[in-house]
């Protein structure tokens, strides 16, 4: 990353939800950088904090009960954490676009797609509706929606799932954002449409150079898209590496378990799929030891009493939060 200009720098971000029943510690001090034109994948099972960690940057979580407890989110050197009101709205949509997981609920069902497409553009750029509609037509063409002039007058319910997601991507690109946050945008789609959406995002990235944070629970989807991958567990980043290096040489037992659960494409492969025993921790208290220790077959007493920090675990900036990573006990 030394030869690339930094776009986003997240430092020690902590987010908690304070309810009457308990405080849920959703994100527990994550730090990472994103360069201009770079794509990072953030992966982990449900409840790992990957979505909260990204959406909280733009205050797109319920606040309260959610609250950013600590940390900085430096976007082109400006801290987003203290921004409120109009200053925050100037960043949302214009500087940072969001592709939501379920476009059926993200779109307003009683407004046409076209009206929703132009709303943000007109507000940010003080443009006329006709100018905004011209932009929307070009973006519909870019994302592969046929008859764009006609389809802009349709309602979300008149689009298929795949077409709704394409429309959501087009809307996220309306203001030419420097960063796209894609929150599991292929989860509700079948495998064929998933592949089309991933290829579409890659094509758009290569054409316009937008930086991307792709949030997913599916390592298979991230494999062909991300330059780097961050693995999250229980609100912590437990491994960070260049994508190829992570898949070939996972250095954390949790990452090994995730990769072991993916089916092999080799015809003669007889390896059984791996399952990770146990359940993720309930996040109503901060971990004293490693949050993965109760499920880890390699755990030692130190793992139960001391939460490991990210440390070098290989070449090209590979990092892992594991007390035993230097021993090479996993057989990778």
PDB file of N, CA, C and O in Angstrom, residues 113-171:
ATOM      1  N   UNK A 113     -38.428   3.938  -9.415  1.00  0.00           N
ATOM      2  CA  UNK A 113     -36.970   3.806  -9.314  1.00  0.00           C
ATOM      3  C   UNK A 113     -36.284   5.100  -9.769  1.00  0.00           C
ATOM      4  O   UNK A 113     -35.324   5.575  -9.153  1.00  0.00           O
ATOM      5  N   UNK A 114     -36.805   5.697 -10.840  1.00  0.00           N
ATOM      6  CA  UNK A 114     -36.197   6.909 -11.365  1.00  0.00           C
ATOM      7  C   UNK A 114     -36.228   8.057 -10.373  1.00  0.00           C
ATOM      8  O   UNK A 114     -35.233   8.770 -10.194  1.00  0.00           O
ATOM      9  N   UNK A 115     -37.380   8.247  -9.696  1.00  0.00           N
ATOM     10  CA  UNK A 115     -37.472   9.331  -8.712  1.00  0.00           C
ATOM     11  C   UNK A 115     -36.480   9.130  -7.576  1.00  0.00           C
ATOM     12  O   UNK A 115     -35.907  10.091  -7.056  1.00  0.00           O
ATOM     13  N   UNK A 116     -36.281   7.870  -7.187  1.00  0.00           N
ATOM     14  CA  UNK A 116     -35.330   7.598  -6.105  1.00  0.00           C
ATOM     15  C   UNK A 116     -33.890   7.750  -6.579  1.00  0.00           C
ATOM     16  O   UNK A 116     -33.011   8.147  -5.808  1.00  0.00           O
ATOM     17  N   UNK A 117     -33.657   7.446  -7.849  1.00  0.00           N
ATOM     18  CA  UNK A 117     -32.312   7.597  -8.404  1.00  0.00           C
ATOM     19  C   UNK A 117     -31.874   9.064  -8.412  1.00  0.00           C
ATOM     20  O   UNK A 117     -30.726   9.384  -8.082  1.00  0.00           O
ATOM     21  N   UNK A 118     -32.790   9.962  -8.782  1.00  0.00           N
ATOM     22  CA  UNK A 118     -32.389  11.352  -9.007  1.00  0.00           C
ATOM     23  C   UNK A 118     -32.430  12.197  -7.734  1.00  0.00           C
ATOM     24  O   UNK A 118     -31.826  13.281  -7.698  1.00  0.00           O
ATOM     25  N   UNK A 119     -33.106  11.712  -6.708  1.00  0.00           N
ATOM     26  CA  UNK A 119     -33.315  12.502  -5.495  1.00  0.00           C
ATOM     27  C   UNK A 119     -32.001  13.004  -4.893  1.00  0.00           C
ATOM     28  O   UNK A 119     -31.819  14.195  -4.638  1.00  0.00           O
ATOM     29  N   UNK A 120     -31.076  12.061  -4.639  1.00  0.00           N
ATOM     30  CA  UNK A 120     -29.803  12.420  -4.015  1.00  0.00           C
ATOM     31  C   UNK A 120     -28.938  13.276  -4.919  1.00  0.00           C
ATOM     32  O   UNK A 120     -28.282  14.225  -4.469  1.00  0.00           O
ATOM     33  N   UNK A 121     -28.943  12.968  -6.217  1.00  0.00           N
ATOM     34  CA  UNK A 121     -28.113  13.720  -7.168  1.00  0.00           C
ATOM     35  C   UNK A 121     -28.556  15.177  -7.230  1.00  0.00           C
ATOM     36  O   UNK A 121     -27.734  16.100  -7.226  1.00  0.00           O
ATOM     37  N   UNK A 122     -29.870  15.390  -7.286  1.00  0.00           N
ATOM     38  CA  UNK A 122     -30.398  16.755  -7.344  1.00  0.00           C
ATOM     39  C   UNK A 122     -30.058  17.536  -6.076  1.00  0.00           C
ATOM     40  O   UNK A 122     -29.747  18.725  -6.131  1.00  0.00           O
ATOM     41  N   UNK A 123     -30.101  16.848  -4.920  1.00  0.00           N
ATOM     42  CA  UNK A 123     -29.815  17.526  -3.658  1.00  0.00           C
ATOM     43  C   UNK A 123     -28.331  17.885  -3.531  1.00  0.00           C
ATOM     44  O   UNK A 123     -27.987  18.990  -3.101  1.00  0.00           O
ATOM     45  N   UNK A 124     -27.462  16.956  -3.928  1.00  0.00           N
ATOM     46  CA  UNK A 124     -26.022  17.188  -3.756  1.00  0.00           C
ATOM     47  C   UNK A 124     -25.463  18.185  -4.766  1.00  0.00           C
ATOM     48  O   UNK A 124     -24.577  18.985  -4.445  1.00  0.00           O
ATOM     49  N   UNK A 125     -25.978  18.140  -6.011  1.00  0.00           N
ATOM     50  CA  UNK A 125     -25.376  18.947  -7.075  1.00  0.00           C
ATOM     51  C   UNK A 125     -26.270  20.091  -7.544  1.00  0.00           C
ATOM     52  O   UNK A 125     -25.920  20.795  -8.488  1.00  0.00           O
ATOM     53  N   UNK A 126     -27.439  20.280  -6.890  1.00  0.00           N
ATOM     54  CA  UNK A 126     -28.375  21.348  -7.265  1.00  0.00           C
ATOM     55  C   UNK A 126     -28.719  21.271  -8.752  1.00  0.00           C
ATOM     56  O   UNK A 126     -28.852  22.295  -9.447  1.00  0.00           O
ATOM     57  N   UNK A 127     -28.856  20.042  -9.247  1.00  0.00           N
ATOM     58  CA  UNK A 127     -29.108  19.823 -10.666  1.00  0.00           C
ATOM     59  C   UNK A 127     -30.612  19.739 -10.939  1.00  0.00           C
ATOM     60  O   UNK A 127     -31.407  19.441 -10.051  1.00  0.00           O
ATOM     61  N   UNK A 128     -30.988  19.950 -12.186  1.00  0.00           N
ATOM     62  CA  UNK A 128     -32.385  19.796 -12.586  1.00  0.00           C
ATOM     63  C   UNK A 128     -32.715  18.310 -12.701  1.00  0.00           C
ATOM     64  O   UNK A 128     -31.819  17.464 -12.823  1.00  0.00           O
ATOM     65  N   UNK A 129     -34.007  18.013 -12.697  1.00  0.00           N
ATOM     66  CA  UNK A 129     -34.425  16.612 -12.787  1.00  0.00           C
ATOM     67  C   UNK A 129     -34.041  16.016 -14.140  1.00  0.00           C
ATOM     68  O   UNK A 129     -33.658  14.839 -14.213  1.00  0.00           O
ATOM     69  N   UNK A 130     -34.111  16.796 -15.205  1.00  0.00           N
ATOM     70  CA  UNK A 130     -33.775  16.272 -16.535  1.00  0.00           C
ATOM     71  C   UNK A 130     -32.300  15.894 -16.616  1.00  0.00           C
ATOM     72  O   UNK A 130     -31.946  14.855 -17.197  1.00  0.00           O
ATOM     73  N   UNK A 131     -31.432  16.707 -16.023  1.00  0.00           N
ATOM     74  CA  UNK A 131     -29.996  16.389 -15.997  1.00  0.00           C
ATOM     75  C   UNK A 131     -29.749  15.130 -15.180  1.00  0.00           C
ATOM     76  O   UNK A 131     -28.970  14.250 -15.572  1.00  0.00           O
ATOM     77  N   UNK A 132     -30.427  15.024 -14.034  1.00  0.00           N
ATOM     78  CA  UNK A 132     -30.267  13.848 -13.165  1.00  0.00           C
ATOM     79  C   UNK A 132     -30.766  12.588 -13.863  1.00  0.00           C
ATOM     80  O   UNK A 132     -30.156  11.517 -13.741  1.00  0.00           O
ATOM     81  N   UNK A 133     -31.860  12.703 -14.612  1.00  0.00           N
ATOM     82  CA  UNK A 133     -32.401  11.533 -15.324  1.00  0.00           C
ATOM     83  C   UNK A 133     -31.446  11.077 -16.430  1.00  0.00           C
ATOM     84  O   UNK A 133     -31.316   9.873 -16.692  1.00  0.00           O
ATOM     85  N   UNK A 134     -30.778  12.017 -17.095  1.00  0.00           N
ATOM     86  CA  UNK A 134     -29.773  11.645 -18.096  1.00  0.00           C
ATOM     87  C   UNK A 134     -28.666  10.818 -17.463  1.00  0.00           C
ATOM     88  O   UNK A 134     -28.206   9.822 -18.038  1.00  0.00           O
ATOM     89  N   UNK A 135     -28.244  11.248 -16.282  1.00  0.00           N
ATOM     90  CA  UNK A 135     -27.213  10.505 -15.547  1.00  0.00           C
ATOM     91  C   UNK A 135     -27.721   9.113 -15.173  1.00  0.00           C
ATOM     92  O   UNK A 135     -27.008   8.120 -15.301  1.00  0.00           O
ATOM     93  N   UNK A 136     -28.965   9.031 -14.719  1.00  0.00           N
ATOM     94  CA  UNK A 136     -29.554   7.751 -14.316  1.00  0.00           C
ATOM     95  C   UNK A 136     -29.641   6.786 -15.497  1.00  0.00           C
ATOM     96  O   UNK A 136     -29.375   5.584 -15.354  1.00  0.00           O
ATOM     97  N   UNK A 137     -30.010   7.299 -16.672  1.00  0.00           N
ATOM     98  CA  UNK A 137     -30.088   6.457 -17.874  1.00  0.00           C
ATOM     99  C   UNK A 137     -28.721   5.866 -18.203  1.00  0.00           C
ATOM    100  O   UNK A 137     -28.592   4.665 -18.504  1.00  0.00           O
ATOM    101  N   UNK A 138     -27.678   6.695 -18.141  1.00  0.00           N
ATOM    102  CA  UNK A 138     -26.319   6.216 -18.435  1.00  0.00           C
ATOM    103  C   UNK A 138     -25.889   5.131 -17.448  1.00  0.00           C
ATOM    104  O   UNK A 138     -25.254   4.139 -17.833  1.00  0.00           O
ATOM    105  N   UNK A 139     -26.272   5.307 -16.185  1.00  0.00           N
ATOM    106  CA  UNK A 139     -25.885   4.311 -15.180  1.00  0.00           C
ATOM    107  C   UNK A 139     -26.688   3.021 -15.342  1.00  0.00           C
ATOM    108  O   UNK A 139     -26.151   1.928 -15.122  1.00  0.00           O
ATOM    109  N   UNK A 140     -27.939   3.118 -15.712  1.00  0.00           N
ATOM    110  CA  UNK A 140     -28.718   1.903 -16.004  1.00  0.00           C
ATOM    111  C   UNK A 140     -28.087   1.139 -17.164  1.00  0.00           C
ATOM    112  O   UNK A 140     -28.032  -0.094 -17.151  1.00  0.00           O
ATOM    113  N   UNK A 141     -27.606   1.869 -18.157  1.00  0.00           N
ATOM    114  CA  UNK A 141     -26.910   1.209 -19.268  1.00  0.00           C
ATOM    115  C   UNK A 141     -25.628   0.554 -18.780  1.00  0.00           C
ATOM    116  O   UNK A 141     -25.298  -0.567 -19.182  1.00  0.00           O
ATOM    117  N   UNK A 142     -24.902   1.253 -17.885  1.00  0.00           N
ATOM    118  CA  UNK A 142     -23.640   0.732 -17.368  1.00  0.00           C
ATOM    119  C   UNK A 142     -23.843  -0.577 -16.611  1.00  0.00           C
ATOM    120  O   UNK A 142     -23.031  -1.502 -16.732  1.00  0.00           O
ATOM    121  N   UNK A 143     -24.927  -0.659 -15.828  1.00  0.00           N
ATOM    122  CA  UNK A 143     -25.150  -1.869 -15.022  1.00  0.00           C
ATOM    123  C   UNK A 143     -25.962  -2.931 -15.761  1.00  0.00           C
ATOM    124  O   UNK A 143     -26.302  -3.966 -15.194  1.00  0.00           O
ATOM    125  N   UNK A 144     -26.280  -2.679 -17.034  1.00  0.00           N
ATOM    126  CA  UNK A 144     -26.900  -3.716 -17.858  1.00  0.00           C
ATOM    127  C   UNK A 144     -28.395  -3.862 -17.714  1.00  0.00           C
ATOM    128  O   UNK A 144     -28.939  -4.968 -17.890  1.00  0.00           O
ATOM    129  N   UNK A 145     -29.094  -2.766 -17.409  1.00  0.00           N
ATOM    130  CA  UNK A 145     -30.558  -2.815 -17.356  1.00  0.00           C
ATOM    131  C   UNK A 145     -31.093  -2.381 -18.718  1.00  0.00           C
ATOM    132  O   UNK A 145     -30.850  -1.256 -19.154  1.00  0.00           O
ATOM    133  N   UNK A 146     -31.820  -3.259 -19.422  1.00  0.00           N
ATOM    134  CA  UNK A 146     -32.307  -2.912 -20.761  1.00  0.00           C
ATOM    135  C   UNK A 146     -33.426  -1.869 -20.705  1.00  0.00           C
ATOM    136  O   UNK A 146     -34.099  -1.714 -19.685  1.00  0.00           O
ATOM    137  N   UNK A 147     -33.616  -1.169 -21.820  1.00  0.00           N
ATOM    138  CA  UNK A 147     -34.648  -0.128 -21.945  1.00  0.00           C
ATOM    139  C   UNK A 147     -34.633   0.821 -20.754  1.00  0.00           C
ATOM    140  O   UNK A 147     -35.643   0.989 -20.050  1.00  0.00           O
ATOM    141  N   UNK A 148     -33.495   1.458 -20.479  1.00  0.00           N
ATOM    142  CA  UNK A 148     -33.355   2.243 -19.250  1.00  0.00           C
ATOM    143  C   UNK A 148     -34.359   3.384 -19.116  1.00  0.00           C
ATOM    144  O   UNK A 148     -34.859   3.645 -18.017  1.00  0.00           O
ATOM    145  N   UNK A 149     -34.662   4.087 -20.233  1.00  0.00           N
ATOM    146  CA  UNK A 149     -35.611   5.201 -20.132  1.00  0.00           C
ATOM    147  C   UNK A 149     -36.964   4.733 -19.628  1.00  0.00           C
ATOM    148  O   UNK A 149     -37.609   5.399 -18.802  1.00  0.00           O
ATOM    149  N   UNK A 150     -37.401   3.569 -20.115  1.00  0.00           N
ATOM    150  CA  UNK A 150     -38.711   3.043 -19.695  1.00  0.00           C
ATOM    151  C   UNK A 150     -38.663   2.483 -18.280  1.00  0.00           C
ATOM    152  O   UNK A 150     -39.561   2.745 -17.471  1.00  0.00           O
ATOM    153  N   UNK A 151     -37.576   1.755 -17.949  1.00  0.00           N
ATOM    154  CA  UNK A 151     -37.519   1.089 -16.646  1.00  0.00           C
ATOM    155  C   UNK A 151     -37.399   2.080 -15.486  1.00  0.00           C
ATOM    156  O   UNK A 151     -37.758   1.765 -14.358  1.00  0.00           O
ATOM    157  N   UNK A 152     -36.892   3.284 -15.762  1.00  0.00           N
ATOM    158  CA  UNK A 152     -36.805   4.288 -14.703  1.00  0.00           C
ATOM    159  C   UNK A 152     -38.174   4.719 -14.193  1.00  0.00           C
ATOM    160  O   UNK A 152     -38.307   5.232 -13.081  1.00  0.00           O
ATOM    161  N   UNK A 153     -39.218   4.473 -14.997  1.00  0.00           N
ATOM    162  CA  UNK A 153     -40.574   4.825 -14.575  1.00  0.00           C
ATOM    163  C   UNK A 153     -41.272   3.684 -13.844  1.00  0.00           C
ATOM    164  O   UNK A 153     -42.418   3.831 -13.415  1.00  0.00           O
ATOM    165  N   UNK A 154     -40.586   2.536 -13.699  1.00  0.00           N
ATOM    166  CA  UNK A 154     -41.166   1.386 -12.996  1.00  0.00           C
ATOM    167  C   UNK A 154     -40.947   1.505 -11.492  1.00  0.00           C
ATOM    168  O   UNK A 154     -40.079   2.239 -11.020  1.00  0.00           O
ATOM    169  N   UNK A 155     -41.730   0.713 -10.760  1.00  0.00           N
ATOM    170  CA  UNK A 155     -41.602   0.641  -9.304  1.00  0.00           C
ATOM    171  C   UNK A 155     -40.722  -0.547  -8.935  1.00  0.00           C
ATOM    172  O   UNK A 155     -40.567  -1.489  -9.734  1.00  0.00           O
ATOM    173  N   UNK A 156     -40.121  -0.545  -7.738  1.00  0.00           N
ATOM    174  CA  UNK A 156     -39.227  -1.649  -7.348  1.00  0.00           C
ATOM    175  C   UNK A 156     -39.860  -3.026  -7.490  1.00  0.00           C
ATOM    176  O   UNK A 156     -39.178  -3.988  -7.857  1.00  0.00           O
ATOM    177  N   UNK A 157     -41.155  -3.136  -7.223  1.00  0.00           N
ATOM    178  CA  UNK A 157     -41.825  -4.441  -7.302  1.00  0.00           C
ATOM    179  C   UNK A 157     -41.896  -4.974  -8.729  1.00  0.00           C
ATOM    180  O   UNK A 157     -42.168  -6.164  -8.932  1.00  0.00           O
ATOM    181  N   UNK A 158     -41.662  -4.109  -9.716  1.00  0.00           N
ATOM    182  CA  UNK A 158     -41.696  -4.541 -11.111  1.00  0.00           C
ATOM    183  C   UNK A 158     -40.342  -5.054 -11.597  1.00  0.00           C
ATOM    184  O   UNK A 158     -40.220  -5.479 -12.741  1.00  0.00           O
ATOM    185  N   UNK A 159     -39.331  -5.016 -10.727  1.00  0.00           N
ATOM    186  CA  UNK A 159     -37.996  -5.514 -11.056  1.00  0.00           C
ATOM    187  C   UNK A 159     -37.795  -6.888 -10.432  1.00  0.00           C
ATOM    188  O   UNK A 159     -38.277  -7.156  -9.329  1.00  0.00           O
ATOM    189  N   UNK A 160     -37.046  -7.748 -11.112  1.00  0.00           N
ATOM    190  CA  UNK A 160     -36.633  -9.024 -10.512  1.00  0.00           C
ATOM    191  C   UNK A 160     -35.572  -8.751  -9.454  1.00  0.00           C
ATOM    192  O   UNK A 160     -35.033  -7.641  -9.353  1.00  0.00           O
ATOM    193  N   UNK A 161     -35.226  -9.774  -8.656  1.00  0.00           N
ATOM    194  CA  UNK A 161     -34.217  -9.602  -7.613  1.00  0.00           C
ATOM    195  C   UNK A 161     -32.884  -9.131  -8.159  1.00  0.00           C
ATOM    196  O   UNK A 161     -32.259  -8.208  -7.623  1.00  0.00           O
ATOM    197  N   UNK A 162     -32.434  -9.748  -9.247  1.00  0.00           N
ATOM    198  CA  UNK A 162     -31.158  -9.373  -9.844  1.00  0.00           C
ATOM    199  C   UNK A 162     -31.182  -7.969 -10.410  1.00  0.00           C
ATOM    200  O   UNK A 162     -30.218  -7.210 -10.277  1.00  0.00           O
ATOM    201  N   UNK A 163     -32.305  -7.597 -11.044  1.00  0.00           N
ATOM    202  CA  UNK A 163     -32.427  -6.258 -11.617  1.00  0.00           C
ATOM    203  C   UNK A 163     -32.531  -5.199 -10.524  1.00  0.00           C
ATOM    204  O   UNK A 163     -32.015  -4.086 -10.674  1.00  0.00           O
ATOM    205  N   UNK A 164     -33.202  -5.537  -9.414  1.00  0.00           N
ATOM    206  CA  UNK A 164     -33.260  -4.593  -8.298  1.00  0.00           C
ATOM    207  C   UNK A 164     -31.868  -4.315  -7.752  1.00  0.00           C
ATOM    208  O   UNK A 164     -31.535  -3.181  -7.401  1.00  0.00           O
ATOM    209  N   UNK A 165     -31.043  -5.375  -7.674  1.00  0.00           N
ATOM    210  CA  UNK A 165     -29.692  -5.177  -7.161  1.00  0.00           C
ATOM    211  C   UNK A 165     -28.860  -4.346  -8.137  1.00  0.00           C
ATOM    212  O   UNK A 165     -28.045  -3.517  -7.719  1.00  0.00           O
ATOM    213  N   UNK A 166     -29.062  -4.545  -9.430  1.00  0.00           N
ATOM    214  CA  UNK A 166     -28.372  -3.712 -10.417  1.00  0.00           C
ATOM    215  C   UNK A 166     -28.803  -2.246 -10.274  1.00  0.00           C
ATOM    216  O   UNK A 166     -27.981  -1.328 -10.377  1.00  0.00           O
ATOM    217  N   UNK A 167     -30.096  -2.039 -10.053  1.00  0.00           N
ATOM    218  CA  UNK A 167     -30.596  -0.679  -9.858  1.00  0.00           C
ATOM    219  C   UNK A 167     -30.015  -0.056  -8.589  1.00  0.00           C
ATOM    220  O   UNK A 167     -29.703   1.142  -8.556  1.00  0.00           O
ATOM    221  N   UNK A 168     -29.852  -0.872  -7.538  1.00  0.00           N
ATOM    222  CA  UNK A 168     -29.262  -0.381  -6.295  1.00  0.00           C
ATOM    223  C   UNK A 168     -27.811   0.035  -6.517  1.00  0.00           C
ATOM    224  O   UNK A 168     -27.356   1.064  -5.997  1.00  0.00           O
ATOM    225  N   UNK A 169     -27.077  -0.746  -7.309  1.00  0.00           N
ATOM    226  CA  UNK A 169     -25.689  -0.398  -7.626  1.00  0.00           C
ATOM    227  C   UNK A 169     -25.654   0.911  -8.417  1.00  0.00           C
ATOM    228  O   UNK A 169     -24.835   1.800  -8.150  1.00  0.00           O
ATOM    229  N   UNK A 170     -26.567   1.045  -9.392  1.00  0.00           N
ATOM    230  CA  UNK A 170     -26.626   2.275 -10.179  1.00  0.00           C
ATOM    231  C   UNK A 170     -26.918   3.478  -9.289  1.00  0.00           C
ATOM    232  O   UNK A 170     -26.306   4.552  -9.444  1.00  0.00           O
ATOM    233  N   UNK A 171     -27.840   3.324  -8.345  1.00  0.00           N
ATOM    234  CA  UNK A 171     -28.187   4.433  -7.462  1.00  0.00           C
ATOM    235  C   UNK A 171     -27.006   4.809  -6.565  1.00  0.00           C
ATOM    236  O   UNK A 171     -26.761   5.983  -6.297  1.00  0.00           O
TER     237      UNK A 171
END
